[in-house]
Coordinates of C-alpha atoms and ligand atoms in Angstrom, one line a residue:
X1 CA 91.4 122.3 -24.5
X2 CA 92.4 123.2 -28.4
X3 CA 91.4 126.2 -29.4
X4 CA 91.5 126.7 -33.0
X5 CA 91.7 131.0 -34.0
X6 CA 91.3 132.1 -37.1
X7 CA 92.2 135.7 -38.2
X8 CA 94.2 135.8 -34.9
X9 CA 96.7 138.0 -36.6
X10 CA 94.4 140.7 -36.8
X11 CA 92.8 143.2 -34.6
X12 CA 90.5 141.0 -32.3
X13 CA 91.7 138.0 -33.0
X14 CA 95.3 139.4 -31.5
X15 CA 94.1 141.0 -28.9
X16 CA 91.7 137.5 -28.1
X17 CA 94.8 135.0 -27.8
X18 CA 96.4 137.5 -25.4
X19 CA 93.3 137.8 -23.7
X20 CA 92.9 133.6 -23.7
X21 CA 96.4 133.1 -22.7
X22 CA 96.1 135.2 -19.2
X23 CA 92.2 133.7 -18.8
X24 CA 93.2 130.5 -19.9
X25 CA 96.8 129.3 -19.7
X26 CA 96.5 125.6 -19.8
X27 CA 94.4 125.8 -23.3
X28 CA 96.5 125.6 -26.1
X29 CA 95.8 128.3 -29.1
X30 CA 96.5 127.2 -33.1
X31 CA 96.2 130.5 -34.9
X32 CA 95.6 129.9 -38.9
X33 CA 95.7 133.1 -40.9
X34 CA 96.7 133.9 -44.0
X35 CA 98.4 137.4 -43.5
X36 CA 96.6 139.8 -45.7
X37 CA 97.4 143.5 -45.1
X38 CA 95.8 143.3 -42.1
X39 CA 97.3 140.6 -40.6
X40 CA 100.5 141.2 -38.5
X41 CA 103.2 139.1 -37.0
X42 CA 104.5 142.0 -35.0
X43 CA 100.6 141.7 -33.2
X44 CA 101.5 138.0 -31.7
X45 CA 105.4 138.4 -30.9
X46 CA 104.9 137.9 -27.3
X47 CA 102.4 135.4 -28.0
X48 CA 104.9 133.4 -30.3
X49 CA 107.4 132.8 -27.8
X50 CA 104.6 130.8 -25.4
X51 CA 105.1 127.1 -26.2
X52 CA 101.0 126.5 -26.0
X53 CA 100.9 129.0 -29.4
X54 CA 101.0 127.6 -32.8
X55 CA 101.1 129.4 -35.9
X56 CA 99.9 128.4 -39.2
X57 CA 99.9 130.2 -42.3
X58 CA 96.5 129.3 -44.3
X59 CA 93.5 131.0 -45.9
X60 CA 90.1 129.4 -44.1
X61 CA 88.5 128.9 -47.8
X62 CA 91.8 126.5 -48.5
X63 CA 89.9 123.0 -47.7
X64 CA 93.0 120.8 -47.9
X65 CA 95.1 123.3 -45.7
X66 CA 91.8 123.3 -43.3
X67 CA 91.7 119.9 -43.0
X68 CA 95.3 119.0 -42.5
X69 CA 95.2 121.5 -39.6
X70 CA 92.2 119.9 -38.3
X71 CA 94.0 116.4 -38.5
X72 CA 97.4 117.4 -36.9
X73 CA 95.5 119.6 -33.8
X74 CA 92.1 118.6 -33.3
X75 CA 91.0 121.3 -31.8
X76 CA 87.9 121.6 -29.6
X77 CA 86.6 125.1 -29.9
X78 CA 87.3 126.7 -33.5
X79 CA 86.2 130.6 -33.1
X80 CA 86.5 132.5 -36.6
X81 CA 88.0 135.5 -36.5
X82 CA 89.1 135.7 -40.0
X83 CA 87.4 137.4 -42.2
X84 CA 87.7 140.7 -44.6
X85 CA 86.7 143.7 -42.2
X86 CA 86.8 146.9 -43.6
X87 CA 83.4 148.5 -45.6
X88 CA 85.3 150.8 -48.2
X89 CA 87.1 147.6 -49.4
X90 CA 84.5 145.8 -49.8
X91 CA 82.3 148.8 -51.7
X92 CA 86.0 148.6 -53.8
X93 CA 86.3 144.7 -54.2
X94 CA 83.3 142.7 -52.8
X95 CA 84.0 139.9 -54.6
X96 CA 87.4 138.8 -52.6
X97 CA 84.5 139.4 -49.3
X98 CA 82.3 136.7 -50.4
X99 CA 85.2 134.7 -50.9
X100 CA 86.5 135.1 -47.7
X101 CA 83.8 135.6 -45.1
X102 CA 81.3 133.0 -46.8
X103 CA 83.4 130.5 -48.8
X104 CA 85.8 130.7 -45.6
X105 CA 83.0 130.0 -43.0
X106 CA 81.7 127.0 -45.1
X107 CA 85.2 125.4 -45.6
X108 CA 85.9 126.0 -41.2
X109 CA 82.2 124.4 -40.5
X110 CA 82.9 121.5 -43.0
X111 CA 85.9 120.8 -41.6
X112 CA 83.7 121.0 -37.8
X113 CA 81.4 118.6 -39.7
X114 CA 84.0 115.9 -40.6
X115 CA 86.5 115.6 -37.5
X116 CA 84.0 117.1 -34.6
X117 CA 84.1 119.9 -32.5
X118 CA 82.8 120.8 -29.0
X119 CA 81.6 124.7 -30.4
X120 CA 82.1 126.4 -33.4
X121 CA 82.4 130.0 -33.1
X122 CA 81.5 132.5 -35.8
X123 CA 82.9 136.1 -35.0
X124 CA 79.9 138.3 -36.2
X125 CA 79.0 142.2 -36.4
X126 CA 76.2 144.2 -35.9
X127 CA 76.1 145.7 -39.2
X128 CA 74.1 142.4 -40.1
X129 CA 71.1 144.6 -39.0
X130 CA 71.7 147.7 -41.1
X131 CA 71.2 150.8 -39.3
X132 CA 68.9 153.0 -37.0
X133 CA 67.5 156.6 -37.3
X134 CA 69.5 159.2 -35.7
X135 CA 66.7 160.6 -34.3
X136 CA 65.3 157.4 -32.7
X137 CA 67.7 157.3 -29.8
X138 CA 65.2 154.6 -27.7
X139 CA 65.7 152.1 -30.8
X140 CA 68.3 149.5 -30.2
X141 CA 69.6 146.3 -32.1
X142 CA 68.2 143.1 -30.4
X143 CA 69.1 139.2 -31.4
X144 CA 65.5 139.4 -33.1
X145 CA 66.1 142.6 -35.5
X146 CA 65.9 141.6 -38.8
X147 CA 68.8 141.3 -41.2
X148 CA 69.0 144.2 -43.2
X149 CA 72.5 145.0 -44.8
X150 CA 74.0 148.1 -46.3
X151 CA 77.4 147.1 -47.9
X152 CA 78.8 144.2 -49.5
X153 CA 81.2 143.5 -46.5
X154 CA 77.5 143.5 -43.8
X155 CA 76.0 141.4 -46.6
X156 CA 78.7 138.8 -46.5
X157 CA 78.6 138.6 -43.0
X158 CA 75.2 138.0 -42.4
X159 CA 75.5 135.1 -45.1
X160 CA 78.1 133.7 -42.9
X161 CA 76.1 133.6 -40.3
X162 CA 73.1 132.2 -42.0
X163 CA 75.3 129.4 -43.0
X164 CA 76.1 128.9 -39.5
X165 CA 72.6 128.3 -38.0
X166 CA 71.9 126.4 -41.2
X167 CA 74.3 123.8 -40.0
X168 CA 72.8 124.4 -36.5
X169 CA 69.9 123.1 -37.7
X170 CA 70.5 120.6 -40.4
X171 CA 73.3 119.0 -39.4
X172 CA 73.7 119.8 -35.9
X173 CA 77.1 121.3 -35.8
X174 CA 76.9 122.8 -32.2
X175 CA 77.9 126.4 -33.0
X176 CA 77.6 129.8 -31.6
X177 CA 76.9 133.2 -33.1
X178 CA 78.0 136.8 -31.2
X179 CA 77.3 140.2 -33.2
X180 CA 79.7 143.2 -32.0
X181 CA 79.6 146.7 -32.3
X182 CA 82.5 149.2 -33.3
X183 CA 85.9 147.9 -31.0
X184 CA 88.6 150.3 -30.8
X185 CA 91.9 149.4 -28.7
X186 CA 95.9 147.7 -29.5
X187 CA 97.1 146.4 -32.7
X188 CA 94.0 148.0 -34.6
X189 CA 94.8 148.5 -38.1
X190 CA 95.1 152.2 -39.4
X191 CA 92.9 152.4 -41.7
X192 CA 89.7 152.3 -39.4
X193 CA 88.3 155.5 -37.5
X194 CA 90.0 155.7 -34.1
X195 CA 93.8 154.2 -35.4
X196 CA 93.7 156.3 -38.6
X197 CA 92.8 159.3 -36.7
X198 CA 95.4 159.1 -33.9
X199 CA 98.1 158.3 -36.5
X200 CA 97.3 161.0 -38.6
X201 CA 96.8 163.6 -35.9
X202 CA 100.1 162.6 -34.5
X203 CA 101.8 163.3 -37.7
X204 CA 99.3 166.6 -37.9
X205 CA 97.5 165.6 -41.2
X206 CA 94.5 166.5 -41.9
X207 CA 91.6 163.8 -40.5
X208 CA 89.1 162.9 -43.2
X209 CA 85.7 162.5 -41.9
X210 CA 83.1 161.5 -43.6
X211 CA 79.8 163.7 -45.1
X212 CA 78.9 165.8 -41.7
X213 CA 80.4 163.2 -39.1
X214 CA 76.9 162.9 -37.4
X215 CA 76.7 158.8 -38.0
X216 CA 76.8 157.1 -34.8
X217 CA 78.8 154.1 -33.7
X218 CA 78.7 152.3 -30.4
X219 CA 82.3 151.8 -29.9
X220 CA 83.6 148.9 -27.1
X221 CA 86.4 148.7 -25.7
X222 CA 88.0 145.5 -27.2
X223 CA 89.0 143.9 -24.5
X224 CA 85.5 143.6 -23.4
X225 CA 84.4 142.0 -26.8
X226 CA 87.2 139.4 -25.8
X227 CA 85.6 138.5 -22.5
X228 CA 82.3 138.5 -24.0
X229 CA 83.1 135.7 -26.8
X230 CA 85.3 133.5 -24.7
X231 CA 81.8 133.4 -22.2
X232 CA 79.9 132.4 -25.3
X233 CA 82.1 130.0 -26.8
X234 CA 82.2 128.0 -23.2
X235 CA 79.4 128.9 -21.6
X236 CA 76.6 130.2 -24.2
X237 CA 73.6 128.4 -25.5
X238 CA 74.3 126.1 -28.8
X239 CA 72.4 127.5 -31.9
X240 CA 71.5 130.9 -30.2
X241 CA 72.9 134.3 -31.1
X242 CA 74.4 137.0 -28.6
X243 CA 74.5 141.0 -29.1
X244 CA 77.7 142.5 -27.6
X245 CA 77.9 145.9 -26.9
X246 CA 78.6 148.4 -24.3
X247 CA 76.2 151.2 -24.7
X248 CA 78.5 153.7 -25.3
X249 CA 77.1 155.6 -28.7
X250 CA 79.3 158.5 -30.3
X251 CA 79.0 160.7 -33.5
X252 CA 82.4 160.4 -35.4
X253 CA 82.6 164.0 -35.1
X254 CA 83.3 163.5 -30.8
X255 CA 84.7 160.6 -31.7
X256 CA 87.9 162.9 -33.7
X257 CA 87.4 165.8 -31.0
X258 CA 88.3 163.6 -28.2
X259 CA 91.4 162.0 -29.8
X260 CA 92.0 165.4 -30.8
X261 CA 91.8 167.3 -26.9
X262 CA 93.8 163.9 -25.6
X263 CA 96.4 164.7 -28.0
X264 CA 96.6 168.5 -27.4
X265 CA 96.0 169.0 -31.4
X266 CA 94.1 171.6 -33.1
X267 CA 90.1 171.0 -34.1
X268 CA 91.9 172.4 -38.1
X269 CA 92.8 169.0 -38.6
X270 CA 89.2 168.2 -39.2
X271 CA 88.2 167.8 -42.5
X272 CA 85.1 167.0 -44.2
X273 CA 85.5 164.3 -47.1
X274 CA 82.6 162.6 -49.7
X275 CA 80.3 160.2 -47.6
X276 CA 81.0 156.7 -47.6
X277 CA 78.0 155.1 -49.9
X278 CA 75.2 153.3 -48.7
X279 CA 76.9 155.1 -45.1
X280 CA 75.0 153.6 -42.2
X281 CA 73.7 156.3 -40.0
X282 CA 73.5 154.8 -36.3
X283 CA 74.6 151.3 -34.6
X284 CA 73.2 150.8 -31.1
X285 CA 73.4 147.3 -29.4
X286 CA 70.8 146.0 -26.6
X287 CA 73.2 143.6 -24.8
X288 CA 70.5 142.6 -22.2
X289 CA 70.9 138.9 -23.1
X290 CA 74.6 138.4 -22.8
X291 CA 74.3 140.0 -19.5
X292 CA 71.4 138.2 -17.9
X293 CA 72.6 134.8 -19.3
X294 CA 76.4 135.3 -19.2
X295 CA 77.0 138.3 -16.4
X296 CA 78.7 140.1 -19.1
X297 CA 79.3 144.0 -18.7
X298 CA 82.2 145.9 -20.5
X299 CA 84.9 146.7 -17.8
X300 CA 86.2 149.8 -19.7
X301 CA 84.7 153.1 -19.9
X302 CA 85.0 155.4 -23.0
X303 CA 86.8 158.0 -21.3
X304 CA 89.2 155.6 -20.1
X305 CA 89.3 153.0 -23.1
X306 CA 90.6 156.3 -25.7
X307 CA 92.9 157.2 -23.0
X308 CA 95.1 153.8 -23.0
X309 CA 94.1 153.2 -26.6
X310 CA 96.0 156.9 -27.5
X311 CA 98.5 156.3 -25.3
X312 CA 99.3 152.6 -26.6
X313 CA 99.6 154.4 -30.0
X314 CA 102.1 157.0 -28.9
X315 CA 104.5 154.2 -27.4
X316 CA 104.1 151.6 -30.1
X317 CA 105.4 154.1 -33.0
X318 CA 106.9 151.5 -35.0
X319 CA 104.1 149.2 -35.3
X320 CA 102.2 151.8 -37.1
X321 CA 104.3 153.1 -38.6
X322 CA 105.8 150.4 -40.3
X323 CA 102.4 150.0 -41.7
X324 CA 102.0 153.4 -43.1
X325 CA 105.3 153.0 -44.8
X326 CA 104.4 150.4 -46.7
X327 CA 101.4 149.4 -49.5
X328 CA 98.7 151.8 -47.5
X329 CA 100.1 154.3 -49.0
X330 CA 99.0 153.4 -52.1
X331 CA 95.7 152.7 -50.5
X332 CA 95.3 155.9 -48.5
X333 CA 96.0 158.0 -52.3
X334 CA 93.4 155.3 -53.8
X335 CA 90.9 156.0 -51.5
X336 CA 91.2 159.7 -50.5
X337 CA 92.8 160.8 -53.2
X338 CA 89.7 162.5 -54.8
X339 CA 87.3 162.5 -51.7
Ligands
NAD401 P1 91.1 142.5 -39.2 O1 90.9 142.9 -40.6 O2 91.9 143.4 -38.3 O3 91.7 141.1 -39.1 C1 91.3 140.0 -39.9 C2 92.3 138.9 -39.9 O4 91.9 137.8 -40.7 C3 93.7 139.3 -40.4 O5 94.7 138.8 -39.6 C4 93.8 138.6 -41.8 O6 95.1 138.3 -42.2 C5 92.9 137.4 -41.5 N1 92.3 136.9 -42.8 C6 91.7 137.5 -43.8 N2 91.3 136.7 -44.7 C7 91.7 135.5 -44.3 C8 91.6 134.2 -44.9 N3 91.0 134.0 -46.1 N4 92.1 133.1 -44.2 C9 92.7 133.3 -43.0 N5 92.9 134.5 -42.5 C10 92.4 135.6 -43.1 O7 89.7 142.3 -38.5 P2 89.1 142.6 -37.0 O8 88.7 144.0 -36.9 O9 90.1 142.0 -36.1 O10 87.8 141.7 -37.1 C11 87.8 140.3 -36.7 C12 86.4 139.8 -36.9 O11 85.5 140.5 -36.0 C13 85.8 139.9 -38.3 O12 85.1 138.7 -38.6 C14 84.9 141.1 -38.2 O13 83.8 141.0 -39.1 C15 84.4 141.0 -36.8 N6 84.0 142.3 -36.1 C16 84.9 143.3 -36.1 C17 84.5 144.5 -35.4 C18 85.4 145.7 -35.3 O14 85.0 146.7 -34.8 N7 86.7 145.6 -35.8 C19 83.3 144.5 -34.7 C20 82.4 143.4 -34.8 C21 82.8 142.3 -35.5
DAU402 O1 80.0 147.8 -36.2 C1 81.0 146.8 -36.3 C2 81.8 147.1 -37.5 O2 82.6 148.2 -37.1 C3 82.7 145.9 -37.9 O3 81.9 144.9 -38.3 C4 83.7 146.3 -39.0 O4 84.6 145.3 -39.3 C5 84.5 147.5 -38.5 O5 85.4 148.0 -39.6 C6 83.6 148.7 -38.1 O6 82.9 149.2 -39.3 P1 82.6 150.8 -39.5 O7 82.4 151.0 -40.9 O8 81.7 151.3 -38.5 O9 84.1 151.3 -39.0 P2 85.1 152.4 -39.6 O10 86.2 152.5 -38.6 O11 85.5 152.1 -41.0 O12 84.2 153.7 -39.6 C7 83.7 154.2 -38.4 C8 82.9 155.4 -38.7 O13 83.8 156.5 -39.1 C9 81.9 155.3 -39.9 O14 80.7 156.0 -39.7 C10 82.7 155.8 -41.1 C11 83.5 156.9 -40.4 N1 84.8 157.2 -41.1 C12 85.6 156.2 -41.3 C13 86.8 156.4 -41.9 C14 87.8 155.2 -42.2 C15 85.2 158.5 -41.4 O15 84.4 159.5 -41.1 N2 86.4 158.7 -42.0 C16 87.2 157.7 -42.3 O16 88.3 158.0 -42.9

């Protein structure tokens, strides 16, 4: 089998061709992505040096690169990783979000369309539904919540995936849909909750959480997400869409205090920062379906996924680092300069 990964420089999508290459290690994995900040070489050294890895540098919304990758590999399965991730970019700069995650999804499902494909992935969220009362903790997100998005990174992703069952239906494209909450674990880039709080706390900066820290997330091990997509890209239902998510809902502000207590720092670090606009308040996923048609359940527990997730953090120093020391610099002034 060819599988084709997009964004696999990235967070997930690292973390999935690790995860395919011990599941799976007769497949062979093309990786396109087109190294923004938040794509990483360092993320796929070991995964370079397997000859059943290709690399290709492209952007997804570049047809004629699409298509020539398409031609030369063929792949089977294209699951699409790629995509701008982070919500105070794209309150910054929507603009190069639409590009990205909708222009980008078109081009990959047009280029399914022309040369065939056994499933087309699309790598989804569950900020597509917006968010739920804090004080409603018996609501969940089901497949069947509406779409109801907050930011212009949720509102690009829940175009993408409209776009997706549109050529469901009208052409037929056999594709697949799986909407994630929060993931946390290696390679994840520092400028999201759990990675910039570890890095900061290890340098004993202060941790800039937003308004009160009482929004909830629902954070999974990622890992887990891996073994839940590669079910549904074999094995789930063409045209349907599956929650994933391990019930595991947090405030940010025990969210900091546990990274905090596993690192033996001081609570002093904390510091409350202006909100995030538009901030959702809770994310809580209903994964009944994926587990009644899949047998999917996260393997990792909280306690034990912040544990490894620190501790990878503490011995991988320099891939962090070297991040830090670079243009986020610029972006961490930009963004919290006056918060
Ligand atoms: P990330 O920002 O860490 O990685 C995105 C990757 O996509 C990077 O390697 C980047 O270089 C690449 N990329 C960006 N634009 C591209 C383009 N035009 N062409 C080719 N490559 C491009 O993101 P992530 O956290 O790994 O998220 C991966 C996917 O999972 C995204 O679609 C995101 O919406 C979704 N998701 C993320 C989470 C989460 O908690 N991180 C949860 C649910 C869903
Ligand atoms: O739910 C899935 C989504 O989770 C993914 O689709 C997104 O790609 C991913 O980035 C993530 O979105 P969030 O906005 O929930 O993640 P983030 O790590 O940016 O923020 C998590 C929570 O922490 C959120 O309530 C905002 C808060 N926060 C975040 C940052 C960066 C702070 O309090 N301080 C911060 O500095």
């Amino acid at each position: 089998m060819n599988i084709l990964v997009t964004g696999g420089a990235g967070f997930i999508g690292s973390n999935f061709i690790y995860y395919q290459l011990e599941k799976h290690p007769k497949d062979k994995i093309i990786c396109l992505d087109a190294l923004t900040y938040a794509g990483n070489l360092d993320s796929l050294k070991r995964a370079l040096s397997e000859p059943n890895v290709t690399f290709v540098k492209g952007d997804i919304a570049d047809r004629q690169c699409v298509n020539t990758l398409f031609e030369n590999h063929k792949p089977d399965i294209v699951v699409n990783f790629a995509a701008e991730s982070h919500v105070d970019r794209s309150i910054e700069n929507p603009q190069l979000f639409l590009q990205t995650n909708i222009m980008g999804t078109q081009v990959l499902l047009d280029g399914c369309r022309k040369y065939g494909i056994t499933r087309f992935h699309q790598v989804g969220t569950d900020e597509v539904y917006g968010d739920l009362p804090l004080d409603r903790t018996d609501l969940f997100f089901t497949e069947q919540t509406p779409i109801h998005t907050s930011s212009p990174y949720s509102a690009s992703k829940a175009a993408a995936d409209l776009l997706v069952l549109a050529y469901y239906r009208t052409f037929k494209t056999p594709v697949s849909i799986s909407r994630c909450s929060n993931n946390y674990g290696p390679y994840h880039f520092p400028e999201k909750l759990i990675p910039l709080m570890i890095s900061r706390a290890l340098h004993d900066q202060s941790l800039p959480v937003y308004g009160k820290g009482e929004n909830v997330r629902d954070w999974l091990y990622v890992k887990d997400h891996c073994a839940a997509i590669d079910l549904v890209m074999r094995h789930g239902r063409v045209g349907e869409v599956y929650n994933i998510g391990g019930h595991n809902e947090r405030s940010n502000l025990e969210v900091v205090k546990t990274i905090l207590k596993e690192l033996d720092k001081p609570q002093s670090l904390i510091t409350y920062v202006t909100d995030r606009p538009g901030h959702d308040l809770r994310y809580a996923i209903d994964p009944t379906k994926i587990h009644d048609e899949l047998g999917w359940l996260p393997e990792t527990s909280f306690d034990e996924g912040i544990k490894k997730t620190v501790r990878w953090y503490k011995e991988n120093r320099s891939w962090w680092q070297s991040i830090l020391d670079g243009e986020y610099r610029n972006y961490y002034d930009k963004m919290y300069g006056d918060r």
